[in-house]
Amino acid sequence: MNSTRTLNTVAVGETAFIVAVDAGYKARVRLESMGLIPGTAVDVLNNGGGPMIVSVGEGRIMVERGIAGKVLVA
């Protein structure tokens, strides 16, 4: 059973682990610079309309929906 899904499907209050980023080079580099790298745990703080807000470590990051759809999580 494959439990991989995209970041934009994670509900508020859930914790997910980044498995991979299925995006172009520039998007991957940008996400890595914000700490969104494979193996990292993220807590979803807001997944309503508009951009998502996730917590990574001690920081909070706003992630656009299109990019969040390219982040594979488990």
mmCIF file of N, CA and C in Angstrom:
data_model
loop_
_atom_site.group_PDB
_atom_site.id
_atom_site.type_symbol
_atom_site.label_atom_id
_atom_site.label_comp_id
_atom_site.label_asym_id
_atom_site.label_seq_id
_atom_site.Cartn_x
_atom_site.Cartn_y
_atom_site.Cartn_z
ATOM 1 N N MET A 1 0.843 -1.182 0.000
ATOM 2 C CA MET A 1 0.000 0.000 0.000
ATOM 3 C C MET A 1 0.881 1.235 0.000
ATOM 4 N N ASN A 2 0.624 2.153 -0.891
ATOM 5 C CA ASN A 2 1.405 3.380 -1.012
ATOM 6 C C ASN A 2 0.697 4.494 -0.247
ATOM 7 N N SER A 3 1.381 5.051 0.770
ATOM 8 C CA SER A 3 0.752 6.094 1.588
ATOM 9 C C SER A 3 1.302 7.475 1.249
ATOM 10 N N THR A 4 1.958 7.618 0.106
ATOM 11 C CA THR A 4 2.502 8.908 -0.292
ATOM 12 C C THR A 4 1.389 9.770 -0.880
ATOM 13 N N ARG A 5 1.359 11.026 -0.449
ATOM 14 C CA ARG A 5 0.392 11.998 -0.954
ATOM 15 C C ARG A 5 1.099 13.342 -1.055
ATOM 16 N N THR A 6 0.403 14.347 -1.497
ATOM 17 C CA THR A 6 1.045 15.656 -1.628
ATOM 18 C C THR A 6 0.757 16.516 -0.397
ATOM 19 N N LEU A 7 1.612 17.496 -0.179
ATOM 20 C CA LEU A 7 1.502 18.355 1.002
ATOM 21 C C LEU A 7 0.163 19.076 1.054
ATOM 22 N N ASN A 8 -0.371 19.468 -0.094
ATOM 23 C CA ASN A 8 -1.628 20.230 -0.079
ATOM 24 C C ASN A 8 -2.843 19.392 0.313
ATOM 25 N N THR A 9 -2.682 18.081 0.521
ATOM 26 C CA THR A 9 -3.792 17.231 0.967
ATOM 27 C C THR A 9 -3.744 16.957 2.463
ATOM 28 N N VAL A 10 -2.733 17.450 3.145
ATOM 29 C CA VAL A 10 -2.586 17.206 4.584
ATOM 30 C C VAL A 10 -3.496 18.168 5.345
ATOM 31 N N ALA A 11 -4.230 17.647 6.304
ATOM 32 C CA ALA A 11 -5.177 18.454 7.075
ATOM 33 C C ALA A 11 -4.464 19.288 8.141
ATOM 34 N N VAL A 12 -5.126 20.356 8.549
ATOM 35 C CA VAL A 12 -4.611 21.210 9.620
ATOM 36 C C VAL A 12 -4.438 20.380 10.885
ATOM 37 N N GLY A 13 -3.307 20.547 11.542
ATOM 38 C CA GLY A 13 -3.019 19.821 12.777
ATOM 39 C C GLY A 13 -2.261 18.525 12.558
ATOM 40 N N GLU A 14 -2.164 18.068 11.324
ATOM 41 C CA GLU A 14 -1.433 16.835 11.031
ATOM 42 C C GLU A 14 0.049 17.121 10.844
ATOM 43 N N THR A 15 0.856 16.114 11.136
ATOM 44 C CA THR A 15 2.288 16.166 10.869
ATOM 45 C C THR A 15 2.569 15.206 9.730
ATOM 46 N N ALA A 16 3.385 15.653 8.779
ATOM 47 C CA ALA A 16 3.748 14.817 7.637
ATOM 48 C C ALA A 16 5.259 14.862 7.465
ATOM 49 N N PHE A 17 5.809 13.818 6.873
ATOM 50 C CA PHE A 17 7.241 13.757 6.595
ATOM 51 C C PHE A 17 7.455 13.888 5.091
ATOM 52 N N ILE A 18 8.334 14.783 4.708
ATOM 53 C CA ILE A 18 8.605 14.991 3.291
ATOM 54 C C ILE A 18 9.377 13.794 2.746
ATOM 55 N N VAL A 19 8.854 13.233 1.661
ATOM 56 C CA VAL A 19 9.471 12.078 1.011
ATOM 57 C C VAL A 19 10.313 12.536 -0.178
ATOM 58 N N ALA A 20 9.764 13.441 -0.984
ATOM 59 C CA ALA A 20 10.457 13.927 -2.179
ATOM 60 C C ALA A 20 9.793 15.211 -2.655
ATOM 61 N N VAL A 21 10.499 15.913 -3.525
ATOM 62 C CA VAL A 21 9.951 17.108 -4.156
ATOM 63 C C VAL A 21 9.996 16.876 -5.656
ATOM 64 N N ASP A 22 8.819 16.826 -6.278
ATOM 65 C CA ASP A 22 8.693 16.549 -7.706
ATOM 66 C C ASP A 22 8.487 17.869 -8.447
ATOM 67 N N ALA A 23 9.544 18.689 -8.461
ATOM 68 C CA ALA A 23 9.454 20.020 -9.076
ATOM 69 C C ALA A 23 10.740 20.297 -9.841
ATOM 70 N N GLY A 24 10.755 21.388 -10.562
ATOM 71 C CA GLY A 24 11.936 21.799 -11.302
ATOM 72 C C GLY A 24 13.063 22.232 -10.373
ATOM 73 N N TYR A 25 14.211 22.483 -10.965
ATOM 74 C CA TYR A 25 15.409 22.819 -10.199
ATOM 75 C C TYR A 25 15.207 24.055 -9.318
ATOM 76 N N LYS A 26 14.682 25.137 -9.879
ATOM 77 C CA LYS A 26 14.522 26.378 -9.119
ATOM 78 C C LYS A 26 13.570 26.203 -7.941
ATOM 79 N N ALA A 27 12.472 25.501 -8.155
ATOM 80 C CA ALA A 27 11.510 25.276 -7.073
ATOM 81 C C ALA A 27 12.122 24.409 -5.980
ATOM 82 N N ARG A 28 12.868 23.363 -6.370
ATOM 83 C CA ARG A 28 13.521 22.501 -5.378
ATOM 84 C C ARG A 28 14.518 23.278 -4.547
ATOM 85 N N VAL A 29 15.337 24.107 -5.206
ATOM 86 C CA VAL A 29 16.336 24.895 -4.488
ATOM 87 C C VAL A 29 15.652 25.860 -3.521
ATOM 88 N N ARG A 30 14.568 26.497 -3.972
ATOM 89 C CA ARG A 30 13.832 27.436 -3.111
ATOM 90 C C ARG A 30 13.259 26.719 -1.896
ATOM 91 N N LEU A 31 12.652 25.559 -2.093
ATOM 92 C CA LEU A 31 12.095 24.802 -0.977
ATOM 93 C C LEU A 31 13.185 24.330 -0.026
ATOM 94 N N GLU A 32 14.308 23.880 -0.573
ATOM 95 C CA GLU A 32 15.428 23.452 0.274
ATOM 96 C C GLU A 32 15.944 24.604 1.119
ATOM 97 N N SER A 33 15.987 25.810 0.545
ATOM 98 C CA SER A 33 16.478 26.970 1.295
ATOM 99 C C SER A 33 15.554 27.314 2.463
ATOM 100 N N MET A 34 14.288 26.902 2.361
ATOM 101 C CA MET A 34 13.334 27.147 3.443
ATOM 102 C C MET A 34 13.281 25.985 4.428
ATOM 103 N N GLY A 35 14.048 24.921 4.171
ATOM 104 C CA GLY A 35 14.074 23.780 5.080
ATOM 105 C C GLY A 35 13.157 22.646 4.698
ATOM 106 N N LEU A 36 12.507 22.739 3.559
ATOM 107 C CA LEU A 36 11.611 21.675 3.109
ATOM 108 C C LEU A 36 12.402 20.677 2.267
ATOM 109 N N ILE A 37 13.037 19.739 2.954
ATOM 110 C CA ILE A 37 13.864 18.733 2.299
ATOM 111 C C ILE A 37 13.381 17.337 2.713
ATOM 112 N N PRO A 38 13.640 16.332 1.884
ATOM 113 C CA PRO A 38 13.220 14.969 2.235
ATOM 114 C C PRO A 38 13.742 14.558 3.608
ATOM 115 N N GLY A 39 12.856 13.912 4.376
ATOM 116 C CA GLY A 39 13.191 13.467 5.717
ATOM 117 C C GLY A 39 12.761 14.438 6.806
ATOM 118 N N THR A 40 12.320 15.623 6.418
ATOM 119 C CA THR A 40 11.923 16.646 7.375
ATOM 120 C C THR A 40 10.446 16.505 7.732
ATOM 121 N N ALA A 41 10.129 16.705 9.015
ATOM 122 C CA ALA A 41 8.734 16.698 9.462
ATOM 123 C C ALA A 41 8.168 18.107 9.351
ATOM 124 N N VAL A 42 6.934 18.214 8.875
ATOM 125 C CA VAL A 42 6.247 19.506 8.791
ATOM 126 C C VAL A 42 4.882 19.377 9.467
ATOM 127 N N ASP A 43 4.505 20.410 10.187
ATOM 128 C CA ASP A 43 3.186 20.487 10.807
ATOM 129 C C ASP A 43 2.355 21.480 10.003
ATOM 130 N N VAL A 44 1.161 21.091 9.604
ATOM 131 C CA VAL A 44 0.302 21.974 8.825
ATOM 132 C C VAL A 44 -0.497 22.857 9.787
ATOM 133 N N LEU A 45 -0.304 24.174 9.649
ATOM 134 C CA LEU A 45 -0.985 25.140 10.507
ATOM 135 C C LEU A 45 -2.215 25.738 9.841
ATOM 136 N N ASN A 46 -2.183 25.876 8.504
ATOM 137 C CA ASN A 46 -3.319 26.439 7.763
ATOM 138 C C ASN A 46 -3.369 25.794 6.386
ATOM 139 N N ASN A 47 -4.519 25.238 6.048
ATOM 140 C CA ASN A 47 -4.704 24.644 4.729
ATOM 141 C C ASN A 47 -6.065 25.049 4.172
ATOM 142 N N GLY A 48 -6.413 26.300 4.396
ATOM 143 C CA GLY A 48 -7.675 26.822 3.870
ATOM 144 C C GLY A 48 -7.445 27.353 2.473
ATOM 145 N N GLY A 49 -8.247 28.316 2.072
ATOM 146 C CA GLY A 49 -8.051 28.933 0.767
ATOM 147 C C GLY A 49 -6.768 29.733 0.746
ATOM 148 N N GLY A 50 -6.121 29.781 -0.383
ATOM 149 C CA GLY A 50 -4.868 30.521 -0.505
ATOM 150 C C GLY A 50 -3.673 29.675 -0.125
ATOM 151 N N PRO A 51 -2.544 30.328 0.158
ATOM 152 C CA PRO A 51 -1.325 29.575 0.464
ATOM 153 C C PRO A 51 -1.431 28.810 1.782
ATOM 154 N N MET A 52 -0.667 27.739 1.868
ATOM 155 C CA MET A 52 -0.606 26.948 3.099
ATOM 156 C C MET A 52 0.414 27.572 4.031
ATOM 157 N N ILE A 53 0.235 27.342 5.324
ATOM 158 C CA ILE A 53 1.244 27.726 6.299
ATOM 159 C C ILE A 53 1.645 26.454 7.028
ATOM 160 N N VAL A 54 2.945 26.173 7.010
ATOM 161 C CA VAL A 54 3.467 24.980 7.666
ATOM 162 C C VAL A 54 4.564 25.381 8.638
ATOM 163 N N SER A 55 4.750 24.540 9.634
ATOM 164 C CA SER A 55 5.803 24.748 10.616
ATOM 165 C C SER A 55 6.908 23.735 10.346
ATOM 166 N N VAL A 56 8.122 24.236 10.213
ATOM 167 C CA VAL A 56 9.296 23.395 10.000
ATOM 168 C C VAL A 56 10.313 23.787 11.062
ATOM 169 N N GLY A 57 10.599 22.865 11.962
ATOM 170 C CA GLY A 57 11.505 23.204 13.053
ATOM 171 C C GLY A 57 10.900 24.317 13.892
ATOM 172 N N GLU A 58 11.644 25.404 14.063
ATOM 173 C CA GLU A 58 11.181 26.542 14.854
ATOM 174 C C GLU A 58 10.512 27.619 14.000
ATOM 175 N N GLY A 59 10.462 27.431 12.681
ATOM 176 C CA GLY A 59 9.935 28.467 11.797
ATOM 177 C C GLY A 59 8.600 28.111 11.176
ATOM 178 N N ARG A 60 7.953 29.139 10.650
ATOM 179 C CA ARG A 60 6.702 28.969 9.907
ATOM 180 C C ARG A 60 6.936 29.437 8.485
ATOM 181 N N ILE A 61 6.410 28.677 7.536
ATOM 182 C CA ILE A 61 6.653 28.954 6.127
ATOM 183 C C ILE A 61 5.323 28.988 5.386
ATOM 184 N N MET A 62 5.185 29.949 4.480
ATOM 185 C CA MET A 62 4.025 30.013 3.609
ATOM 186 C C MET A 62 4.403 29.326 2.294
ATOM 187 N N VAL A 63 3.593 28.376 1.867
ATOM 188 C CA VAL A 63 3.862 27.611 0.653
ATOM 189 C C VAL A 63 2.667 27.757 -0.288
ATOM 190 N N GLU A 64 2.932 28.195 -1.511
ATOM 191 C CA GLU A 64 1.856 28.317 -2.492
ATOM 192 C C GLU A 64 1.267 26.955 -2.801
ATOM 193 N N ARG A 65 -0.028 26.922 -3.103
ATOM 194 C CA ARG A 65 -0.721 25.651 -3.368
ATOM 195 C C ARG A 65 -0.109 24.856 -4.499
ATOM 196 N N GLY A 66 0.280 25.511 -5.583
ATOM 197 C CA GLY A 66 0.875 24.799 -6.712
ATOM 198 C C GLY A 66 2.162 24.101 -6.335
ATOM 199 N N ILE A 67 2.973 24.754 -5.544
ATOM 200 C CA ILE A 67 4.230 24.151 -5.080
ATOM 201 C C ILE A 67 3.938 23.049 -4.065
ATOM 202 N N ALA A 68 2.990 23.277 -3.167
ATOM 203 C CA ALA A 68 2.629 22.257 -2.170
ATOM 204 C C ALA A 68 2.166 20.973 -2.845
ATOM 205 N N GLY A 69 1.586 21.088 -4.029
ATOM 206 C CA GLY A 69 1.151 19.916 -4.764
ATOM 207 C C GLY A 69 2.304 19.119 -5.361
ATOM 208 N N LYS A 70 3.490 19.663 -5.321
ATOM 209 C CA LYS A 70 4.672 18.971 -5.839
ATOM 210 C C LYS A 70 5.538 18.366 -4.721
ATOM 211 N N VAL A 71 5.151 18.611 -3.472
ATOM 212 C CA VAL A 71 5.880 18.071 -2.323
ATOM 213 C C VAL A 71 5.199 16.791 -1.895
ATOM 214 N N LEU A 72 5.886 15.666 -2.046
ATOM 215 C CA LEU A 72 5.332 14.361 -1.673
ATOM 216 C C LEU A 72 5.627 14.077 -0.212
ATOM 217 N N VAL A 73 4.581 13.688 0.535
ATOM 218 C CA VAL A 73 4.721 13.447 1.966
ATOM 219 C C VAL A 73 4.145 12.088 2.330
ATOM 220 N N ALA A 74 4.512 11.618 3.503
ATOM 221 C CA ALA A 74 3.976 10.357 4.030
ATOM 222 C C ALA A 74 3.436 10.592 5.418
#
